[in-house]
Amino acid sequence: MNGPGDIEQQIRPFEVTHRLVLGIAVPMTLGLLTAPLLGLTGTAVVGHLGSAEALAGLAVASIIFDLLYGSLSFLRVSTTGLVAQAFGRDDQREQQAIFFRALFSAFGLGVLIFALSPLVAAFVPDILTGDPAVAEVARRYFAIRVLASPVTFGNMAVFGYLFGRGQAMTGLVLQILINGTNIVLAILFGVQFGWGVEGVAWATVFAEAIGVIIGIVIVLRQFSSAYRPSRSEILDTGKLKQLFQMNADILIRSLVLNGSVAIMTRIGAGFGAVTLAANAVLFNIFMLSAFFLDGLAGAAEQLSGRAVGARFRSAFDRMLRLTGLWSFAMAALLGLFFAVFGNAVINLLTTSDEVRQAALTYLPWAALTGITGALAFQMDGVFIGATWSREMRNMMLASCLVYCLSLYPLTTLFGNHGLWMALNLLLLARGLFLAVMLPRKARQSFAAAQ
C-alpha cells in the first residue's frame, strides 16, 4: 500500500478557472459549430431543389450515418478520456500509446463498415421510411459518403487525442479546415455542378480525407522520441482490455441514443413526407444547440479526466460548478435565440411553404431541447473524462426506457407534438439520472487521494 508521502506525490494540483473552462469550451464550440453549419448547408442545397422527397431522403441518410458514426464515436470519446487522465498524470509515453491504439482501431473499423455497407444500403433506408422515392435518394447519398469511413474514424482518433490534452485551439483549426472544405465543396458540387444530393456526399469524402492526413501530421509532430512507446506497450493486453471494455460501454450508450433518434424519425415518417421534412429542418436546430453545449461538455470531459488522473478532488468539484454554470447559461441563451429567430432559420433551410409552416408549428419544442439537454451534456462530459463508462451506459438504458414508455401515450394524444415532447423527456432523464449517480462515483474515484 502507498504511504501518505507516496499518495501526496501522485497528486498534481492545478487550478480550474472560468478562463480555463472557456479556453477549452469556446474553441471547441466554434469548431463543432462548423458541423451543424455543414448540415445546414447540405439541407439548404438539397432543400432548394424544391423536392420534399430529396430533403427527406437526405434526412434519412443523415440518420443512417448518425447511427453508424455517432454510435461508433467511442473512438473519439474513449481516446479523450484516457488521454486526459494520462495528461493529468503527466504520462507522455502512455499518451502516445493511446493515440496509436485509437488510430489503428479507427482504420480497421472504417474498413469493416465499408465492407458491410452493401447490406446497410439494401435494408436500412426502407426501415426508416415507407416512401420508395425517399429511400432511393438516401441510398444514392449513402453509397458515396460511406467511402470516407476509414478516414472519418481516423479523424475521431486525432480529435480524441487533441481534446484529451485540452488543445482546443488546434482542434478548432483542424475542424474548420475539414468542415469548411466540406461546405465549399458541397456548394460547388451540389449547386454549381448540379450534382444535388450526390454532390453533397462527395464533398464529405474529399474533406474527411484531407483532414485526416493533416491531423495525423499535427499529432505526430508533437511526439517526442524520448517517450516513444514500444510495440509491446501499444499492444499491452491490460490496456487494450480497458480500452475495449470502455468502447463497448460507450457503443451501447451511443446505439441506444441514436436508436432513439431513429425511432423518432420513423414515427415522424408516419405523419407524412411534409412532417418528416419539417422534423428534419427542426432537427438541425436541435443539433445546433447540441454543438454549442458540446463545447462545454468537452471542457468538462478534459478537466474531469485531468482531475481524476491528477487525483485532485478540489479541481474536480470546481470543474462541476463552473461547467454547470456555463452550460445552463448557454442553454437559456439558445432557447431565447430560437424562440425569436427560429422562423428566419426555418426559411433559410427550405423554400417549401408547407414544410416551413409545419416546422414553425413545432419550433418551440426544438428550441426547448437545449434547456432540457444542458445537464445531460455536462454529465456526459464528466463521466467520459472520468471513464465511468459502465454507469453512463446504464443510465442511458434507463433514460431510453422512460422515452419508449412515453412515446405511445404522447404521440397518441398529441401527434408530432408528442414526439418532440418525448425527445425532451429523454434529454431531461439522462441528465438527472447521471447527476444522481455522480456523488458516489466521485467518492470512489478520489478515495485513495484523501
CSV table of C-alpha atoms in Angstrom, one decimal:
chain,number,residue,atom,x,y,z
A,1,MET,CA,0.0,0.0,0.0
A,2,ASN,CA,1.1,3.6,-0.6
A,3,GLY,CA,2.0,5.6,2.4
A,4,PRO,CA,1.0,9.3,2.9
A,5,GLY,CA,4.1,10.5,1.2
A,6,ASP,CA,3.5,8.3,-1.9
A,7,ILE,CA,-0.1,9.4,-2.2
A,8,GLU,CA,0.9,13.0,-1.9
A,9,GLN,CA,3.4,12.6,-4.8
A,10,GLN,CA,0.7,11.3,-7.0
A,11,ILE,CA,-1.5,14.4,-6.6
A,12,ARG,CA,-0.8,17.1,-9.2
A,13,PRO,CA,-2.7,20.3,-8.3
A,14,PHE,CA,-4.0,22.6,-11.0
A,15,GLU,CA,-6.5,25.5,-10.8
A,16,VAL,CA,-9.8,25.4,-12.6
A,17,THR,CA,-10.9,28.9,-13.6
A,18,HIS,CA,-13.5,30.5,-15.8
A,19,ARG,CA,-10.7,31.3,-18.2
A,20,LEU,CA,-9.6,27.7,-18.3
A,21,VAL,CA,-13.1,26.4,-18.9
A,22,LEU,CA,-13.9,28.9,-21.6
A,23,GLY,CA,-10.4,28.5,-23.1
A,24,ILE,CA,-11.3,24.9,-23.9
A,25,ALA,CA,-15.1,25.3,-24.5
A,26,VAL,CA,-15.1,28.3,-26.8
A,27,PRO,CA,-12.6,27.0,-29.4
A,28,MET,CA,-14.3,23.6,-29.2
A,29,THR,CA,-17.7,25.2,-29.7
A,30,LEU,CA,-16.6,27.2,-32.7
A,31,GLY,CA,-15.0,24.1,-34.2
A,32,LEU,CA,-18.0,21.9,-33.5
A,33,LEU,CA,-20.4,24.5,-34.8
A,34,THR,CA,-19.0,24.0,-38.3
A,35,ALA,CA,-20.6,20.5,-38.3
A,36,PRO,CA,-24.2,21.8,-37.9
A,37,LEU,CA,-23.3,24.6,-40.3
A,38,LEU,CA,-22.3,21.8,-42.7
A,39,GLY,CA,-25.7,20.1,-42.0
A,40,LEU,CA,-27.4,23.4,-42.6
A,41,THR,CA,-25.5,23.8,-45.9
A,42,GLY,CA,-26.4,20.3,-47.1
A,43,THR,CA,-30.1,20.8,-46.1
A,44,ALA,CA,-30.2,24.2,-47.9
A,45,VAL,CA,-28.5,22.8,-51.1
A,46,VAL,CA,-31.0,20.0,-51.3
A,47,GLY,CA,-33.9,22.0,-50.0
A,48,HIS,CA,-33.5,24.5,-52.8
A,49,LEU,CA,-34.1,21.7,-55.3
A,50,GLY,CA,-37.8,22.2,-54.3
A,51,SER,CA,-38.4,18.4,-53.7
A,52,ALA,CA,-39.7,17.3,-50.3
A,53,GLU,CA,-38.6,13.7,-51.2
A,54,ALA,CA,-35.0,14.8,-51.8
A,55,LEU,CA,-34.9,16.7,-48.5
A,56,ALA,CA,-36.5,13.8,-46.6
A,57,GLY,CA,-34.0,11.4,-48.3
A,58,LEU,CA,-31.1,13.4,-47.1
A,59,ALA,CA,-32.6,13.4,-43.6
A,60,VAL,CA,-32.9,9.6,-43.7
A,61,ALA,CA,-29.4,9.1,-45.0
A,62,SER,CA,-28.1,11.5,-42.3
A,63,ILE,CA,-29.8,9.4,-39.7
A,64,ILE,CA,-28.1,6.3,-41.0
A,65,PHE,CA,-24.7,8.0,-40.7
A,66,ASP,CA,-25.6,9.3,-37.3
A,67,LEU,CA,-26.3,5.7,-36.3
A,68,LEU,CA,-23.0,4.4,-37.7
A,69,TYR,CA,-20.6,7.2,-36.9
A,70,GLY,CA,-22.4,8.5,-33.8
A,71,SER,CA,-22.7,5.0,-32.4
A,72,LEU,CA,-19.0,4.4,-33.1
A,73,SER,CA,-17.9,7.7,-31.7
A,74,PHE,CA,-16.4,5.8,-28.8
A,75,LEU,CA,-13.2,6.1,-30.8
A,76,ARG,CA,-13.1,9.8,-30.1
A,77,VAL,CA,-14.7,9.6,-26.7
A,78,SER,CA,-12.6,6.9,-25.1
A,79,THR,CA,-9.4,8.4,-26.5
A,80,THR,CA,-10.3,11.8,-25.0
A,81,GLY,CA,-10.9,10.3,-21.5
A,82,LEU,CA,-7.9,8.1,-21.4
A,83,VAL,CA,-5.5,10.8,-22.8
A,84,ALA,CA,-6.9,13.4,-20.4
A,85,GLN,CA,-6.1,11.1,-17.4
A,86,ALA,CA,-2.6,10.3,-18.8
A,87,PHE,CA,-2.2,14.1,-19.3
A,88,GLY,CA,-3.2,14.7,-15.6
A,89,ARG,CA,-0.5,12.1,-14.5
A,90,ASP,CA,2.0,13.7,-16.9
A,91,ASP,CA,2.5,10.3,-18.5
A,92,GLN,CA,3.7,11.3,-22.0
A,93,ARG,CA,4.6,7.7,-23.1
A,94,GLU,CA,1.1,6.5,-22.4
A,95,GLN,CA,-0.5,9.4,-24.3
A,96,GLN,CA,1.4,8.4,-27.4
A,97,ALA,CA,0.4,4.7,-26.9
A,98,ILE,CA,-3.3,5.6,-26.5
A,99,PHE,CA,-3.2,7.6,-29.8
A,100,PHE,CA,-1.7,4.7,-31.8
A,101,ARG,CA,-4.2,2.2,-30.3
A,102,ALA,CA,-7.0,4.5,-31.3
A,103,LEU,CA,-5.7,5.2,-34.8
A,104,PHE,CA,-5.2,1.6,-35.7
A,105,SER,CA,-8.6,0.7,-34.3
A,106,ALA,CA,-10.1,3.6,-36.3
A,107,PHE,CA,-8.8,2.5,-39.7
A,108,GLY,CA,-9.7,-1.2,-39.1
A,109,LEU,CA,-13.3,-0.2,-38.1
A,110,GLY,CA,-13.6,2.1,-41.1
A,111,VAL,CA,-12.7,-0.8,-43.5
A,112,LEU,CA,-15.2,-3.1,-41.7
A,113,ILE,CA,-18.0,-0.5,-42.1
A,114,PHE,CA,-17.2,-0.1,-45.8
A,115,ALA,CA,-17.3,-3.9,-46.3
A,116,LEU,CA,-20.7,-4.1,-44.7
A,117,SER,CA,-22.1,-1.1,-46.4
A,118,PRO,CA,-24.0,-3.0,-49.2
A,119,LEU,CA,-26.1,-4.7,-46.5
A,120,VAL,CA,-26.9,-1.4,-44.8
A,121,ALA,CA,-27.9,0.2,-48.1
A,122,ALA,CA,-30.1,-2.7,-49.1
A,123,PHE,CA,-32.3,-2.7,-46.0
A,124,VAL,CA,-31.9,0.3,-43.6
A,125,PRO,CA,-33.4,3.1,-45.8
A,126,ASP,CA,-36.6,1.1,-46.2
A,127,ILE,CA,-36.8,0.6,-42.5
A,128,LEU,CA,-36.5,4.3,-41.8
A,129,THR,CA,-39.1,5.4,-44.4
A,130,GLY,CA,-42.0,3.8,-46.2
A,131,ASP,CA,-41.6,6.1,-49.2
A,132,PRO,CA,-39.6,4.4,-52.1
A,133,ALA,CA,-38.6,7.7,-53.6
A,134,VAL,CA,-37.2,8.9,-50.3
A,135,ALA,CA,-35.4,5.6,-49.8
A,136,GLU,CA,-33.8,5.8,-53.2
A,137,VAL,CA,-32.4,9.3,-52.5
A,138,ALA,CA,-31.0,8.0,-49.2
A,139,ARG,CA,-29.2,5.1,-51.0
A,140,ARG,CA,-27.6,7.3,-53.5
A,141,TYR,CA,-26.2,9.6,-50.8
A,142,PHE,CA,-25.1,6.6,-48.6
A,143,ALA,CA,-23.2,4.8,-51.4
A,144,ILE,CA,-20.9,7.7,-51.9
A,145,ARG,CA,-20.4,9.0,-48.4
A,146,VAL,CA,-19.6,5.6,-46.9
A,147,LEU,CA,-16.3,5.6,-48.9
A,148,ALA,CA,-15.0,8.1,-46.3
A,149,SER,CA,-15.5,5.7,-43.4
A,150,PRO,CA,-11.8,4.8,-42.7
A,151,VAL,CA,-10.7,8.5,-42.7
A,152,THR,CA,-13.8,9.6,-40.8
A,153,PHE,CA,-12.9,7.3,-37.9
A,154,GLY,CA,-9.2,8.3,-38.3
A,155,ASN,CA,-10.3,11.9,-37.6
A,156,MET,CA,-12.1,10.7,-34.5
A,157,ALA,CA,-8.8,9.4,-33.1
A,158,VAL,CA,-7.0,12.6,-33.9
A,159,PHE,CA,-9.6,14.8,-32.2
A,160,GLY,CA,-9.8,12.5,-29.2
A,161,TYR,CA,-6.1,13.0,-28.6
A,162,LEU,CA,-6.2,16.7,-29.1
A,163,PHE,CA,-9.2,17.2,-26.9
A,164,GLY,CA,-7.8,14.9,-24.2
A,165,ARG,CA,-4.8,17.3,-23.9
A,166,GLY,CA,-7.0,20.3,-23.9
A,167,GLN,CA,-5.7,21.5,-27.2
A,168,ALA,CA,-9.0,23.0,-28.3
A,169,MET,CA,-7.5,25.7,-30.4
A,170,THR,CA,-5.6,23.2,-32.6
A,171,GLY,CA,-8.8,21.2,-32.8
A,172,LEU,CA,-10.6,24.3,-33.9
A,173,VAL,CA,-8.2,24.9,-36.7
A,174,LEU,CA,-8.5,21.3,-37.9
A,175,GLN,CA,-12.3,21.2,-37.6
A,176,ILE,CA,-12.7,24.5,-39.6
A,177,LEU,CA,-10.4,23.1,-42.2
A,178,ILE,CA,-12.4,19.8,-42.6
A,179,ASN,CA,-15.9,21.2,-42.4
A,180,GLY,CA,-15.0,24.5,-44.2
A,181,THR,CA,-13.7,22.5,-47.1
A,182,ASN,CA,-16.8,20.3,-46.9
A,183,ILE,CA,-19.2,23.3,-47.1
A,184,VAL,CA,-17.3,24.9,-50.0
A,185,LEU,CA,-17.3,21.6,-51.9
A,186,ALA,CA,-21.0,20.9,-51.1
A,187,ILE,CA,-22.0,24.2,-52.7
A,188,LEU,CA,-19.6,23.7,-55.6
A,189,PHE,CA,-20.6,20.1,-56.3
A,190,GLY,CA,-24.3,20.3,-55.3
A,191,VAL,CA,-25.2,23.7,-56.9
A,192,GLN,CA,-22.6,24.8,-59.4
A,193,PHE,CA,-22.0,21.4,-60.9
A,194,GLY,CA,-25.7,20.4,-60.4
A,195,TRP,CA,-24.9,17.1,-58.7
A,196,GLY,CA,-27.5,17.7,-55.9
A,197,VAL,CA,-27.5,15.0,-53.2
A,198,GLU,CA,-24.6,13.2,-54.7
A,199,GLY,CA,-22.5,16.3,-54.8
A,200,VAL,CA,-23.1,16.9,-51.0
A,201,ALA,CA,-21.9,13.3,-50.4
A,202,TRP,CA,-18.7,13.6,-52.5
A,203,ALA,CA,-17.9,16.8,-50.7
A,204,THR,CA,-17.7,14.9,-47.4
A,205,VAL,CA,-15.5,12.2,-48.8
A,206,PHE,CA,-12.8,14.7,-50.0
A,207,ALA,CA,-12.9,16.9,-46.9
A,208,GLU,CA,-12.5,14.0,-44.5
A,209,ALA,CA,-9.6,12.5,-46.4
A,210,ILE,CA,-7.8,15.9,-46.4
A,211,GLY,CA,-8.5,16.3,-42.7
A,212,VAL,CA,-7.1,13.0,-41.5
A,213,ILE,CA,-3.8,13.5,-43.4
A,214,ILE,CA,-3.2,16.9,-41.9
A,215,GLY,CA,-4.4,15.8,-38.5
A,216,ILE,CA,-2.0,12.9,-38.2
A,217,VAL,CA,0.9,15.1,-39.2
A,218,ILE,CA,-0.1,17.6,-36.5
A,219,VAL,CA,-0.2,15.0,-33.8
A,220,LEU,CA,3.0,13.2,-34.8
A,221,ARG,CA,4.9,16.4,-34.7
A,222,GLN,CA,4.0,16.8,-31.1
A,223,PHE,CA,5.5,13.5,-30.1
A,224,SER,CA,9.0,13.3,-28.5
A,225,SER,CA,11.1,10.3,-29.5
A,226,ALA,CA,12.2,10.1,-25.8
A,227,TYR,CA,8.8,8.9,-24.8
A,228,ARG,CA,8.0,6.8,-27.9
A,229,PRO,CA,6.2,3.6,-26.7
A,230,SER,CA,7.3,0.2,-27.9
A,231,ARG,CA,5.1,-2.1,-29.8
A,232,SER,CA,4.5,-4.2,-26.7
A,233,GLU,CA,3.4,-1.1,-24.8
A,234,ILE,CA,1.0,-0.2,-27.5
A,235,LEU,CA,-0.4,-3.7,-27.6
A,236,ASP,CA,-0.4,-4.2,-23.8
A,237,THR,CA,-3.2,-6.7,-23.0
A,238,GLY,CA,-4.4,-4.9,-19.9
A,239,LYS,CA,-4.6,-1.5,-21.6
A,240,LEU,CA,-6.3,-3.0,-24.7
A,241,LYS,CA,-8.9,-4.7,-22.4
A,242,GLN,CA,-9.6,-1.5,-20.6
A,243,LEU,CA,-10.0,0.3,-24.0
A,244,PHE,CA,-12.3,-2.3,-25.5
A,245,GLN,CA,-14.4,-2.5,-22.3
A,246,MET,CA,-14.8,1.2,-22.3
A,247,ASN,CA,-15.6,1.3,-26.0
A,248,ALA,CA,-18.2,-1.4,-25.6
A,249,ASP,CA,-20.0,0.5,-22.9
A,250,ILE,CA,-19.9,3.7,-24.9
A,251,LEU,CA,-21.0,1.9,-28.0
A,252,ILE,CA,-24.1,0.6,-26.3
A,253,ARG,CA,-24.9,4.1,-24.9
A,254,SER,CA,-24.5,5.6,-28.4
A,255,LEU,CA,-26.5,2.9,-30.1
A,256,VAL,CA,-29.4,3.4,-27.7
A,257,LEU,CA,-29.2,7.2,-28.1
A,258,ASN,CA,-29.0,7.2,-31.8
A,259,GLY,CA,-31.6,4.5,-32.0
A,260,SER,CA,-33.9,6.7,-30.1
A,261,VAL,CA,-33.4,9.4,-32.7
A,262,ALA,CA,-34.0,6.8,-35.4
A,263,ILE,CA,-37.3,5.8,-33.8
A,264,MET,CA,-38.3,9.4,-33.7
A,265,THR,CA,-37.6,9.7,-37.5
A,266,ARG,CA,-39.5,6.5,-38.2
A,267,ILE,CA,-42.6,7.6,-36.2
A,268,GLY,CA,-42.3,11.1,-37.8
A,269,ALA,CA,-42.4,9.4,-41.3
A,270,GLY,CA,-45.8,8.0,-40.4
A,271,PHE,CA,-47.1,11.6,-40.1
A,272,GLY,CA,-46.3,12.2,-43.8
A,273,ALA,CA,-43.5,13.5,-46.0
A,274,VAL,CA,-44.1,17.1,-45.1
A,275,THR,CA,-44.0,16.4,-41.3
A,276,LEU,CA,-40.9,14.3,-41.8
A,277,ALA,CA,-39.2,17.1,-43.8
A,278,ALA,CA,-40.2,19.6,-41.1
A,279,ASN,CA,-38.8,17.5,-38.4
A,280,ALA,CA,-35.5,17.2,-40.4
A,281,VAL,CA,-35.4,21.0,-40.6
A,282,LEU,CA,-36.0,21.3,-36.9
A,283,PHE,CA,-33.5,18.6,-36.0
A,284,ASN,CA,-30.8,21.0,-37.4
A,285,ILE,CA,-31.9,23.4,-34.6
A,286,PHE,CA,-31.6,20.6,-32.0
A,287,MET,CA,-28.1,19.7,-33.4
A,288,LEU,CA,-27.1,23.4,-33.4
A,289,SER,CA,-28.0,23.6,-29.7
A,290,ALA,CA,-26.2,20.3,-29.1
A,291,PHE,CA,-22.9,21.5,-30.6
A,292,PHE,CA,-23.0,24.7,-28.5
A,293,LEU,CA,-23.4,22.6,-25.4
A,294,ASP,CA,-20.9,20.0,-26.6
A,295,GLY,CA,-18.1,22.6,-26.3
A,296,LEU,CA,-18.8,23.0,-22.6
A,297,ALA,CA,-19.2,19.2,-22.3
A,298,GLY,CA,-15.8,18.9,-23.9
A,299,ALA,CA,-14.4,21.2,-21.2
A,300,ALA,CA,-16.0,19.0,-18.6
A,301,GLU,CA,-14.6,16.0,-20.3
A,302,GLN,CA,-11.0,17.2,-20.4
A,303,LEU,CA,-10.9,18.7,-16.9
A,304,SER,CA,-12.7,15.8,-15.3
A,305,GLY,CA,-10.2,13.3,-16.8
A,306,ARG,CA,-7.3,15.6,-15.9
A,307,ALA,CA,-8.6,15.9,-12.3
A,308,VAL,CA,-9.0,12.1,-11.9
A,309,GLY,CA,-5.6,11.5,-13.4
A,310,ALA,CA,-4.0,14.1,-11.2
A,311,ARG,CA,-6.0,12.7,-8.2
A,312,PHE,CA,-7.1,16.3,-7.3
A,313,ARG,CA,-10.6,16.4,-5.9
A,314,SER,CA,-10.9,20.1,-5.4
A,315,ALA,CA,-10.3,20.7,-9.1
A,316,PHE,CA,-13.0,18.2,-10.0
A,317,ASP,CA,-15.5,19.9,-7.7
A,318,ARG,CA,-14.8,23.3,-9.1
A,319,MET,CA,-15.0,21.9,-12.7
A,320,LEU,CA,-18.5,20.7,-11.9
A,321,ARG,CA,-19.6,24.1,-10.7
A,322,LEU,CA,-18.1,26.2,-13.5
A,323,THR,CA,-19.1,23.9,-16.4
A,324,GLY,CA,-22.6,23.6,-14.9
A,325,LEU,CA,-23.0,27.4,-14.7
A,326,TRP,CA,-21.9,28.0,-18.2
A,327,SER,CA,-23.9,25.1,-19.6
A,328,PHE,CA,-27.2,26.3,-18.2
A,329,ALA,CA,-26.4,30.0,-19.2
A,330,MET,CA,-25.7,28.8,-22.8
A,331,ALA,CA,-28.9,26.7,-22.9
A,332,ALA,CA,-31.0,29.7,-21.8
A,333,LEU,CA,-29.5,31.9,-24.5
A,334,LEU,CA,-30.0,29.3,-27.1
A,335,GLY,CA,-33.7,28.8,-26.2
A,336,LEU,CA,-34.2,32.6,-26.4
A,337,PHE,CA,-32.5,32.9,-29.7
A,338,PHE,CA,-34.5,30.2,-31.4
A,339,ALA,CA,-37.7,31.5,-29.9
A,340,VAL,CA,-37.1,34.9,-31.5
A,341,PHE,CA,-35.2,33.9,-34.7
A,342,GLY,CA,-36.3,30.4,-35.3
A,343,ASN,CA,-38.7,31.4,-38.2
A,344,ALA,CA,-35.8,33.0,-40.1
A,345,VAL,CA,-33.7,29.8,-39.6
A,346,ILE,CA,-36.5,27.7,-41.0
A,347,ASN,CA,-36.9,30.0,-44.0
A,348,LEU,CA,-33.2,29.7,-44.7
A,349,LEU,CA,-33.3,25.9,-44.7
A,350,THR,CA,-36.2,25.3,-47.1
A,351,THR,CA,-38.2,27.0,-49.8
A,352,SER,CA,-41.3,24.8,-49.4
A,353,ASP,CA,-44.2,26.8,-47.9
A,354,GLU,CA,-45.9,23.7,-46.5
A,355,VAL,CA,-42.7,22.5,-44.8
A,356,ARG,CA,-42.0,26.0,-43.4
A,357,GLN,CA,-45.5,26.1,-41.9
A,358,ALA,CA,-45.2,22.7,-40.4
A,359,ALA,CA,-41.8,23.4,-38.9
A,360,LEU,CA,-43.0,26.7,-37.4
A,361,THR,CA,-45.7,24.8,-35.6
A,362,TYR,CA,-43.3,22.5,-33.8
A,363,LEU,CA,-40.5,25.1,-33.4
A,364,PRO,CA,-41.0,25.7,-29.6
A,365,TRP,CA,-40.2,22.0,-28.9
A,366,ALA,CA,-36.9,22.2,-30.9
A,367,ALA,CA,-36.0,25.4,-29.1
A,368,LEU,CA,-36.5,23.7,-25.7
A,369,THR,CA,-34.0,20.9,-26.4
A,370,GLY,CA,-31.0,23.0,-25.3
A,371,ILE,CA,-32.5,23.7,-21.9
A,372,THR,CA,-33.7,20.1,-21.2
A,373,GLY,CA,-30.4,18.7,-22.5
A,374,ALA,CA,-27.9,21.0,-20.7
A,375,LEU,CA,-27.4,18.8,-17.7
A,376,ALA,CA,-27.2,15.7,-19.9
A,377,PHE,CA,-24.4,17.2,-22.0
A,378,GLN,CA,-22.4,18.3,-18.9
A,379,MET,CA,-22.8,14.9,-17.2
A,380,ASP,CA,-21.8,13.1,-20.3
A,381,GLY,CA,-18.6,15.1,-20.4
A,382,VAL,CA,-17.8,14.4,-16.7
A,383,PHE,CA,-18.5,10.7,-17.0
A,384,ILE,CA,-16.5,10.3,-20.2
A,385,GLY,CA,-13.5,12.2,-18.8
A,386,ALA,CA,-13.6,10.1,-15.6
A,387,THR,CA,-14.0,6.9,-17.7
A,388,TRP,CA,-17.1,5.9,-15.8
A,389,SER,CA,-18.4,4.2,-18.9
A,390,ARG,CA,-20.4,1.4,-17.3
A,391,GLU,CA,-22.5,3.8,-15.3
A,392,MET,CA,-23.1,6.1,-18.3
A,393,ARG,CA,-24.2,3.1,-20.3
A,394,ASN,CA,-26.7,2.0,-17.6
A,395,MET,CA,-28.2,5.4,-17.2
A,396,MET,CA,-28.7,5.7,-20.9
A,397,LEU,CA,-30.6,2.5,-20.9
A,398,ALA,CA,-32.8,3.7,-18.1
A,399,SER,CA,-33.5,7.0,-19.9
A,400,CYS,CA,-34.4,5.2,-23.1
A,401,LEU,CA,-36.9,3.1,-21.1
A,402,VAL,CA,-38.6,6.3,-19.9
A,403,TYR,CA,-38.5,7.6,-23.5
A,404,CYS,CA,-40.0,4.4,-25.0
A,405,LEU,CA,-42.7,4.2,-22.4
A,406,SER,CA,-43.7,7.8,-23.1
A,407,LEU,CA,-43.9,7.6,-26.9
A,408,TYR,CA,-47.2,5.8,-27.3
A,409,PRO,CA,-49.3,7.9,-25.0
A,410,LEU,CA,-47.7,11.2,-26.0
A,411,THR,CA,-48.0,10.6,-29.8
A,412,THR,CA,-51.5,9.2,-29.5
A,413,LEU,CA,-52.6,12.2,-27.6
A,414,PHE,CA,-50.6,15.0,-29.3
A,415,GLY,CA,-49.3,13.6,-32.6
A,416,ASN,CA,-46.0,15.1,-33.7
A,417,HIS,CA,-46.1,17.5,-30.7
A,418,GLY,CA,-45.9,14.4,-28.5
A,419,LEU,CA,-42.9,13.1,-30.5
A,420,TRP,CA,-41.0,16.2,-29.6
A,421,MET,CA,-42.2,16.1,-26.0
A,422,ALA,CA,-40.7,12.5,-25.7
A,423,LEU,CA,-37.3,13.7,-27.1
A,424,ASN,CA,-37.2,16.5,-24.5
A,425,LEU,CA,-38.1,13.9,-21.8
A,426,LEU,CA,-35.3,11.7,-22.9
A,427,LEU,CA,-32.7,14.5,-22.6
A,428,LEU,CA,-34.0,15.5,-19.2
A,429,ALA,CA,-34.0,12.0,-17.8
A,430,ARG,CA,-30.4,11.4,-19.0
A,431,GLY,CA,-29.1,14.4,-17.1
A,432,LEU,CA,-30.9,13.7,-13.9
A,433,PHE,CA,-30.0,10.0,-13.7
A,434,LEU,CA,-26.3,10.7,-14.2
A,435,ALA,CA,-26.3,13.6,-11.7
A,436,VAL,CA,-27.9,11.4,-9.0
A,437,MET,CA,-25.1,8.8,-9.5
A,438,LEU,CA,-22.2,11.3,-9.7
A,439,PRO,CA,-21.5,11.9,-6.0
A,440,ARG,CA,-21.0,8.2,-5.3
A,441,LYS,CA,-18.6,7.7,-8.2
A,442,ALA,CA,-16.6,10.8,-7.3
A,443,ARG,CA,-16.1,9.5,-3.7
A,444,GLN,CA,-14.9,6.1,-5.1
A,445,SER,CA,-12.5,7.6,-7.6
A,446,PHE,CA,-10.9,10.1,-5.2
A,447,ALA,CA,-11.0,8.0,-2.0
A,448,ALA,CA,-7.3,6.9,-2.3
A,449,ALA,CA,-6.2,10.6,-2.6
A,450,GLN,CA,-8.0,11.8,0.5
